[in-house]
């Protein structure tokens, strides 16, 4: 073996592993799937892999971890973020959590294929937890293998970063590494198992604690652990609230309600459908977490869910995300009830979710339309009628809102205008041009007249409206078929498109007029309408 170079830049990372230092761990040290009682985590090492290779990394994440570029392109980086080498200070562990899956209590789930390496404290004093997803078996792997495949890892890597640049609270992704090994997956659980390339994403967030980390201890009656992990969470991530007491627990829960509401408003704004809003996939920090069978609305269909596992009930469809977040918060309230001992104040905090969601949603919609403020006397109808219009014919949500900024409004009453000319900027938004009937055009024109009145009332010049709207209505999102094209190429050994999409999605609100970029803003091509991976995804990953 070659001796390790003396000063590897990765070795400069400083760790402070409070989670394992302060919370009780599993006494059993052997790594086999089991129920882990009386502990918040189990220490476990990542499984070694044969030929790790870094496919892509995020510059911004490397930057805030104080990792210079040379470090990220080194072989050492691939070794570390594939789990083959631990840096001094890393103390790998898998956390214990439970969860409600599709509305039913599922008992212990836990980090079945996620291994936390430790918390980096960067030069700004910020805490960033590093977690490898797909790094092998843990005590929480149940009957599965602890591994992840390339397709789901590409999706997680790209979407985490895309969401961040869209301004949506999310966990981040430092790296995407292929392991050089094959993983067997039956993608649609229909008896067609196939070998796929294995991959590992290093996720990064201040914390990966989920609602389920509290639920598991409440469900097991481990009230001491429940209090400990709650105090830990507050001390470490909500220290502005003070030390654990009944009032602080309530303030904390209210803050979780608030941040969760804000996160879901952002999802609705950009047309993101999480796909698996189980309580084990709800971050206590209000971050989007666990990119599985997520998808982006193409045509505006509030009933759409990308997740084939949820096809019958559509529990996690776009329009149901706020209600699911609320339900999940209700489960978290049940879990922490023993710390509070009173229903009423927990209920009041839950009401804060409804209130914040409502306010922020109205504000978000008015911003999407470039208005200066939300007017309760006029705008509820304006919004509702617009959303009904979008559904009445297959309309690409992203293109419609982006192009609405190009429709010339703000002057007069539109009485003598050439309607076809007026609505021409919206042409690219329609999937089925034959649906653009005279009746549809008439309703659209009616709506535009009302919208125009609001713009005239507020005196918003066209330029200002465009500029405002383009700040909240992205031109580029990680369209389902684009992610799939990048995956198809990556599975053939061509990783260019992953890097290209990462670069594109760094600036989702910019026009990016450079050659080749416009294609990424186009609506889903017909071939992708029913293709697996584009419109249909399963939990298999
Ligand atoms: P998810 O639906 O992906 O959030 O996963 C639900 C639970 O299943 C979590 O506890 C995961 O850690 C676990 N899980 C998912 N996939 C695997 C896998 N390939 N190996 C082990 N555990 C897994
Ligand atoms: Mg999960």
XYZ file of C-alpha atoms and ligand atoms in Angstrom:
565
model
C 0.000 0.000 0.000
C 1.173 3.535 -0.728
C 1.720 5.615 2.374
C -0.954 8.296 2.725
C 0.206 11.807 1.747
C 0.902 13.829 4.861
C -1.268 16.885 4.329
C -4.457 15.869 2.646
C -6.838 18.850 2.470
C -9.719 16.702 3.585
C -7.956 15.997 6.856
C -8.306 19.652 7.778
C -12.051 19.312 8.328
C -12.998 19.846 11.955
C -15.716 17.662 13.442
C -17.947 18.142 16.455
C -20.162 15.096 16.804
C -22.654 16.243 19.385
C -25.346 13.802 18.338
C -23.243 10.785 19.312
C -21.533 12.575 22.203
C -24.714 13.707 23.922
C -27.322 11.088 23.089
C -27.497 7.462 24.174
C -26.244 4.991 21.570
C -26.926 1.356 20.862
C -24.988 -1.036 23.130
C -24.877 -3.715 20.453
C -21.881 -3.057 18.202
C -22.385 -5.810 15.609
C -24.001 -4.656 12.383
C -27.139 -6.661 11.605
C -30.735 -5.555 11.060
C -32.686 -5.489 14.308
C -34.951 -3.471 16.559
C -32.779 -0.986 18.407
C -34.308 -0.171 21.774
C -33.214 2.458 24.271
C -30.944 4.327 21.860
C -31.008 7.218 19.389
C -28.405 5.733 17.058
C -26.072 2.824 16.307
C -22.439 3.198 15.403
C -21.781 1.588 12.051
C -19.054 1.823 9.427
C -19.733 2.351 5.746
C -19.167 -0.766 3.633
C -16.022 -0.567 1.512
C -16.467 -0.409 -2.240
C -14.082 -1.493 -4.994
C -13.696 1.339 -7.501
C -15.083 4.634 -6.242
C -15.083 7.454 -8.736
C -16.440 10.977 -8.261
C -18.866 11.865 -11.044
C -19.701 15.354 -9.917
C -19.538 17.591 -6.883
C -21.164 20.836 -5.871
C -18.794 23.803 -5.810
C -20.976 25.775 -3.433
C -21.223 22.966 -0.912
C -17.488 22.325 -1.116
C -16.995 26.061 -0.532
C -18.988 26.260 2.652
C -17.250 23.142 3.912
C -13.952 24.966 3.204
C -12.888 22.266 0.738
C -10.673 23.626 -2.019
C -11.217 22.457 -5.579
C -8.009 20.324 -5.571
C -9.457 18.350 -2.696
C -12.674 17.626 -4.591
C -10.984 16.227 -7.667
C -8.566 14.046 -5.701
C -8.773 10.294 -5.482
C -8.872 10.769 -1.729
C -12.188 12.625 -2.062
C -13.752 9.681 -3.913
C -12.420 7.303 -1.242
C -13.755 9.405 1.623
C -17.165 10.122 0.114
C -17.653 6.532 -0.931
C -17.049 5.567 2.694
C -13.728 3.776 2.127
C -11.673 6.074 4.308
C -12.664 7.875 7.472
C -11.092 11.226 8.197
C -9.870 11.852 11.736
C -12.856 13.105 13.713
C -15.527 11.212 11.771
C -17.687 8.938 13.941
C -20.081 7.145 11.634
C -23.532 6.216 12.845
C -27.061 5.458 11.691
C -29.918 7.125 13.545
C -33.009 5.412 14.880
C -36.365 6.751 13.751
C -39.827 5.548 13.013
C -42.575 6.940 10.895
C -46.045 6.944 9.458
C -45.840 5.640 5.925
C -48.844 6.493 3.756
C -50.844 7.260 6.872
C -49.997 4.096 8.842
C -47.602 3.730 11.716
C -44.712 1.607 10.427
C -42.657 1.236 13.613
C -38.887 1.422 13.434
C -37.446 2.582 10.121
C -34.173 4.437 10.741
C -31.172 5.185 8.559
C -31.351 1.958 6.578
C -28.935 3.115 3.948
C -27.748 6.441 5.224
C -24.626 6.650 7.337
C -23.795 9.906 9.097
C -20.104 10.677 9.109
C -20.197 13.506 11.626
C -20.786 17.254 11.841
C -18.237 19.577 10.271
C -17.803 22.967 11.909
C -16.669 25.305 9.142
C -14.571 28.445 9.361
C -17.760 30.488 9.893
C -18.621 28.337 12.891
C -21.551 26.723 11.069
C -22.505 23.108 11.700
C -22.892 20.891 8.660
C -23.726 17.212 9.057
C -22.337 14.908 6.364
C -24.292 11.818 5.456
C -23.577 9.114 2.888
C -26.676 7.704 1.223
C -26.173 4.206 -0.127
C -23.093 3.323 1.957
C -24.217 -0.126 3.020
C -26.144 -2.131 5.548
C -27.028 -0.705 8.966
C -29.064 -2.069 11.889
C -32.029 -0.237 10.305
C -31.802 -1.811 6.854
C -34.647 -4.241 7.635
C -34.809 -6.646 4.665
C -33.040 -4.326 2.203
C -29.370 -3.969 1.233
C -28.408 -0.467 2.355
C -27.328 0.477 -1.155
C -28.433 3.035 -3.731
C -28.311 2.949 -7.508
C -27.041 5.509 -9.967
C -30.448 6.660 -11.260
C -31.821 7.586 -7.844
C -28.508 9.107 -6.775
C -28.366 11.341 -9.864
C -31.914 12.429 -9.073
C -31.096 13.192 -5.436
C -27.877 15.008 -6.227
C -29.283 17.218 -8.958
C -32.571 17.983 -7.276
C -31.042 18.960 -3.933
C -28.862 21.515 -5.641
C -31.587 22.661 -8.041
C -33.971 23.256 -5.142
C -31.377 25.264 -3.279
C -30.828 27.558 -6.243
C -34.586 27.946 -6.623
C -34.662 29.252 -3.068
C -36.466 26.233 -1.616
C -35.265 25.081 1.821
C -33.507 21.759 1.258
C -30.741 19.430 2.269
C -27.713 19.816 0.012
C -25.507 17.392 -1.882
C -21.717 17.564 -1.872
C -20.866 14.669 -4.136
C -22.040 11.862 -6.335
C -19.692 8.893 -6.460
C -20.117 5.619 -8.340
C -18.938 2.612 -6.424
C -17.854 0.388 -9.315
C -20.265 -2.244 -8.057
C -23.585 -3.526 -9.300
C -26.786 -3.403 -7.293
C -29.842 -5.521 -8.091
C -33.159 -3.669 -8.293
C -36.637 -4.606 -9.439
C -37.593 -1.075 -10.485
C -41.361 -1.556 -10.626
C -41.582 -4.489 -8.216
C -42.942 -6.601 -11.067
C -40.525 -9.496 -11.185
C -37.931 -7.861 -13.451
C -34.798 -7.515 -11.344
C -31.815 -6.021 -13.076
C -28.213 -5.121 -12.166
C -27.661 -1.375 -11.959
C -24.558 0.699 -11.169
C -24.217 1.453 -7.449
C -23.703 5.051 -6.302
C -23.399 7.126 -3.150
C -24.443 10.716 -2.551
C -22.925 12.709 0.284
C -25.789 14.792 1.618
C -25.168 17.853 3.726
C -27.511 19.699 6.099
C -27.334 21.317 9.521
C -29.187 18.216 10.710
C -30.968 15.195 9.268
C -33.314 14.795 12.251
C -36.841 13.947 11.140
C -40.264 13.916 12.788
C -39.755 10.155 13.052
C -36.763 10.597 15.382
C -39.209 11.855 18.029
C -42.056 9.544 17.131
C -40.082 6.348 17.639
C -39.302 7.109 21.291
C -42.832 8.293 22.023
C -44.272 5.135 20.435
C -42.000 2.942 22.518
C -42.695 4.857 25.723
C -39.000 5.859 25.907
C -39.871 9.212 27.422
C -36.403 9.855 28.725
C -35.002 9.483 25.197
C -37.811 11.602 23.795
C -36.866 14.412 26.153
C -33.160 13.977 25.480
C -33.440 14.141 21.698
C -35.842 17.094 21.938
C -33.484 18.973 24.258
C -30.585 18.079 21.985
C -32.450 19.385 18.937
C -33.409 22.624 20.649
C -29.949 23.227 22.152
C -28.193 22.516 18.896
C -30.534 23.900 16.261
C -33.037 26.175 18.026
C -30.824 27.660 20.729
C -32.498 31.061 20.284
C -35.560 29.555 22.003
C -33.789 28.848 25.301
C -33.430 25.675 27.339
C -35.985 22.847 27.324
C -39.149 23.581 29.324
C -42.819 23.186 28.508
C -43.007 26.672 26.995
C -39.837 26.204 24.995
C -41.110 22.867 23.632
C -44.246 24.676 22.481
C -42.297 27.525 20.905
C -40.148 24.976 19.173
C -43.101 23.036 17.826
C -44.662 26.265 16.606
C -41.458 27.109 14.772
C -41.466 23.676 13.135
C -45.063 24.338 12.028
C -44.009 27.668 10.596
C -40.938 26.471 8.686
C -42.786 23.416 7.376
C -45.552 25.680 6.063
C -43.002 27.906 4.350
C -41.293 24.920 2.753
C -44.549 23.592 1.302
C -45.461 27.043 -0.064
C -42.171 26.960 -1.964
C -42.972 23.475 -3.308
C -46.307 24.744 -4.576
C -44.648 27.784 -6.097
C -42.222 25.812 -8.235
C -44.465 22.803 -8.921
C -42.449 20.291 -6.914
C -44.152 17.087 -5.788
C -42.206 15.288 -3.075
C -43.881 11.960 -3.669
C -43.293 10.316 -0.259
C -44.280 12.719 2.502
C -44.096 10.067 5.194
C -43.274 11.407 8.655
C -39.823 9.824 8.425
C -39.206 12.070 5.410
C -40.084 15.316 7.201
C -37.110 17.337 8.382
C -37.341 18.990 11.783
C -35.636 22.019 10.203
C -38.279 22.418 7.512
C -35.920 21.289 4.765
C -36.939 19.247 1.766
C -35.408 15.861 2.520
C -35.193 12.429 0.872
C -35.442 12.862 -2.849
C -37.063 9.618 -3.920
C -39.907 9.368 -6.435
C -40.350 13.143 -6.558
C -41.393 14.964 -9.700
C -42.153 18.364 -11.196
C -45.528 19.356 -12.481
C -45.383 19.645 -16.239
C -48.968 20.332 -17.208
C -50.658 21.897 -14.202
C -52.523 18.930 -12.740
C -53.148 19.261 -8.996
C -53.956 15.534 -8.804
C -50.625 14.461 -10.144
C -48.169 12.333 -8.209
C -45.057 10.840 -9.749
C -45.038 7.931 -7.284
C -46.499 4.727 -8.762
C -46.536 3.199 -5.267
C -49.175 5.826 -4.408
C -51.143 5.533 -7.634
C -54.405 4.318 -6.158
C -54.815 6.753 -3.286
C -52.690 9.673 -4.583
C -52.154 10.708 -1.007
C -49.063 12.700 -1.901
C -50.423 14.473 -4.987
C -49.452 18.094 -5.576
C -52.656 19.594 -4.209
C -52.577 17.447 -1.091
C -49.075 18.415 0.051
C -50.230 21.146 2.461
C -52.787 18.808 4.053
C -50.175 16.055 4.354
C -47.690 18.406 5.990
C -50.398 19.398 8.469
C -51.274 15.768 9.182
C -47.589 14.962 9.703
C -47.240 17.878 12.115
C -50.228 16.444 13.975
C -48.289 13.197 14.385
C -45.301 15.138 15.678
C -47.612 16.902 18.136
C -48.830 13.503 19.370
C -45.238 12.385 19.792
C -44.172 15.350 21.904
C -47.428 15.507 23.873
C -45.788 13.780 26.872
C -43.371 16.709 27.133
C -46.183 19.257 27.121
C -49.048 17.434 28.821
C -51.745 19.656 27.277
C -53.556 19.373 23.973
C -54.789 22.936 23.612
C -51.448 24.750 23.103
C -50.279 22.083 20.662
C -53.489 22.613 18.730
C -52.844 26.364 18.723
C -49.379 25.772 17.297
C -50.899 23.585 14.590
C -53.255 26.442 13.779
C -50.146 28.515 13.144
C -49.347 26.156 10.279
C -52.722 26.868 8.694
C -52.374 30.580 9.214
C -48.788 30.819 7.941
C -49.495 28.558 5.006
C -52.520 30.668 4.013
C -50.710 33.994 4.315
C -47.584 32.818 2.572
C -49.503 31.092 -0.192
C -51.428 34.274 -0.971
C -48.234 36.275 -0.934
C -46.503 33.708 -3.141
C -49.336 33.779 -5.682
C -49.353 37.562 -5.795
C -45.594 37.485 -6.347
C -45.980 34.949 -9.135
C -48.250 37.484 -10.785
C -45.903 40.385 -10.116
C -48.401 42.229 -7.890
C -47.209 44.526 -5.133
C -49.489 43.037 -2.522
C -52.219 40.519 -1.948
C -55.654 42.110 -1.924
C -58.140 39.833 -0.114
C -61.079 41.566 -1.767
C -60.010 40.776 -5.302
C -57.232 38.262 -5.449
C -58.834 35.061 -4.151
C -60.992 34.922 -7.264
C -58.144 36.024 -9.483
C -55.958 33.159 -8.235
C -58.728 30.550 -8.250
C -59.787 31.418 -11.781
C -56.217 31.282 -13.014
C -55.643 27.837 -11.499
C -58.896 26.612 -13.013
C -57.754 27.906 -16.401
C -54.418 26.167 -16.104
C -56.214 22.887 -15.491
C -58.820 23.310 -18.173
C -56.322 22.525 -20.939
C -52.912 20.867 -20.614
C -50.759 23.856 -19.701
C -47.112 23.702 -18.702
C -46.991 25.421 -15.326
C -43.372 26.597 -15.515
C -43.616 27.976 -19.034
C -46.991 29.598 -18.434
C -45.887 31.661 -15.430
C -42.570 32.564 -16.998
C -44.204 33.650 -20.238
C -47.059 35.467 -18.533
C -44.454 38.109 -17.732
C -44.079 38.639 -21.491
C -47.777 39.288 -22.110
C -48.034 43.041 -22.614
C -50.262 44.349 -19.816
C -50.560 47.407 -17.633
C -52.264 49.871 -19.910
C -55.881 50.600 -20.783
C -58.651 48.062 -20.549
C -57.571 45.719 -23.382
C -60.831 46.429 -25.239
C -59.383 47.034 -28.690
C -56.537 44.611 -28.523
C -55.712 41.757 -30.911
C -56.203 38.830 -28.537
C -54.151 36.342 -30.557
C -51.210 38.745 -30.523
C -51.663 39.432 -26.832
C -51.553 35.774 -25.805
C -48.936 34.707 -28.316
C -46.124 34.609 -25.675
C -48.042 31.793 -23.971
C -48.092 29.549 -27.040
C -45.241 27.324 -25.897
C -47.079 26.431 -22.711
C -49.753 24.294 -24.377
C -49.264 20.554 -24.770
C -52.221 19.996 -27.071
C -52.739 23.003 -29.357
C -56.148 21.649 -30.392
C -57.329 22.369 -26.837
C -56.846 26.072 -27.439
C -60.421 26.486 -28.590
C -62.302 29.759 -29.029
C -64.022 29.119 -25.708
C -60.696 28.625 -23.964
C -59.218 31.757 -25.519
C -62.289 33.710 -24.424
C -61.881 32.564 -20.804
C -58.180 33.298 -20.862
C -58.872 36.763 -22.241
C -61.483 37.391 -19.532
C -58.976 36.456 -16.920
C -56.243 38.587 -18.478
C -58.594 41.563 -18.386
C -59.114 41.129 -14.656
C -55.411 40.629 -14.114
C -54.725 43.715 -16.186
C -57.077 45.733 -13.996
C -55.052 44.799 -10.933
C -51.826 45.763 -12.679
C -53.316 49.084 -13.786
C -54.642 49.697 -10.262
C -51.171 49.214 -8.836
C -49.527 51.097 -11.694
C -46.892 48.453 -12.344
C -44.840 49.095 -15.490
C -44.301 46.070 -17.742
C -40.541 46.041 -17.099
C -40.986 45.983 -13.332
C -43.611 43.270 -13.527
C -41.381 41.105 -15.699
C -38.432 41.602 -13.413
C -40.484 40.742 -10.294
C -42.090 37.711 -11.882
C -38.830 36.347 -13.224
C -37.448 36.334 -9.708
C -40.043 33.822 -8.496
C -41.094 31.986 -11.669
C -38.115 29.901 -12.771
C -37.268 29.403 -16.403
C -35.412 26.166 -15.682
C -36.478 23.358 -13.368
C -35.262 19.776 -13.210
C -37.915 18.509 -15.591
C -38.601 14.830 -15.063
C -37.509 13.872 -18.556
C -34.295 15.905 -18.320
C -33.237 14.025 -15.205
C -34.060 10.784 -17.012
C -32.003 11.730 -20.090
C -29.039 12.505 -17.837
C -29.530 9.109 -16.163
C -29.778 7.249 -19.489
C -26.480 8.783 -20.558
C -24.819 8.177 -17.198
C -25.817 4.511 -17.349
C -23.928 4.383 -20.681
C -20.869 5.930 -19.008
C -21.430 9.489 -20.248
C -21.675 11.855 -17.285
C -21.571 15.141 -19.180
C -25.258 15.904 -18.931
C -25.246 15.665 -15.132
C -22.614 18.395 -14.988
C -24.469 20.394 -17.621
C -27.758 20.274 -15.722
C -26.028 21.146 -12.470
C -24.555 24.223 -14.122
C -27.860 25.186 -15.779
C -29.820 24.818 -12.550
C -27.433 27.068 -10.659
C -29.261 29.983 -12.279
C -32.862 28.862 -12.718
C -34.243 32.415 -12.899
C -31.772 33.701 -15.486
C -32.605 33.698 -19.168
C -29.337 31.952 -20.068
C -29.506 32.839 -23.760
C -26.346 30.842 -24.609
C -26.759 28.294 -27.400
C -28.090 24.934 -26.303
C -29.743 26.170 -23.106
C -33.177 26.957 -24.531
C -33.876 23.258 -25.098
C -33.798 22.725 -21.340
C -36.673 25.153 -20.853
C -38.960 23.365 -23.282
C -41.996 21.408 -22.300
C -41.887 17.633 -21.985
C -41.648 15.946 -25.386
C -44.418 13.473 -26.262
C -42.137 10.417 -25.967
C -41.709 11.179 -22.280
C -45.421 11.333 -21.495
C -45.670 7.737 -20.285
C -42.052 6.709 -20.044
C -40.821 5.123 -16.796
C -38.581 7.536 -14.938
C -40.194 10.540 -16.635
C -43.738 10.488 -15.412
C -43.760 7.346 -13.299
C -41.375 6.499 -10.533
C -41.423 3.943 -7.770
C -39.850 3.900 -4.321
C -37.282 1.373 -5.604
C -33.953 3.128 -5.579
P -37.837 5.985 2.025
O -39.203 5.630 1.585
O -36.795 5.965 0.920
O -37.762 7.234 2.797
O -37.344 4.804 2.990
C -38.078 4.309 4.068
C -37.179 3.472 4.938
O -36.606 2.408 4.180
C -36.007 4.225 5.551
O -35.816 3.726 6.844
C -34.872 3.873 4.639
O -33.632 3.956 5.295
C -35.196 2.433 4.269
N -34.626 2.045 2.985
C -34.985 2.465 1.752
N -34.222 1.877 0.813
C -33.349 1.070 1.460
C -32.292 0.195 1.052
N -31.973 0.020 -0.209
N -31.623 -0.467 2.017
C -31.931 -0.301 3.310
N -32.902 0.482 3.758
C -33.609 1.169 2.858
Mg -36.629 8.259 3.853
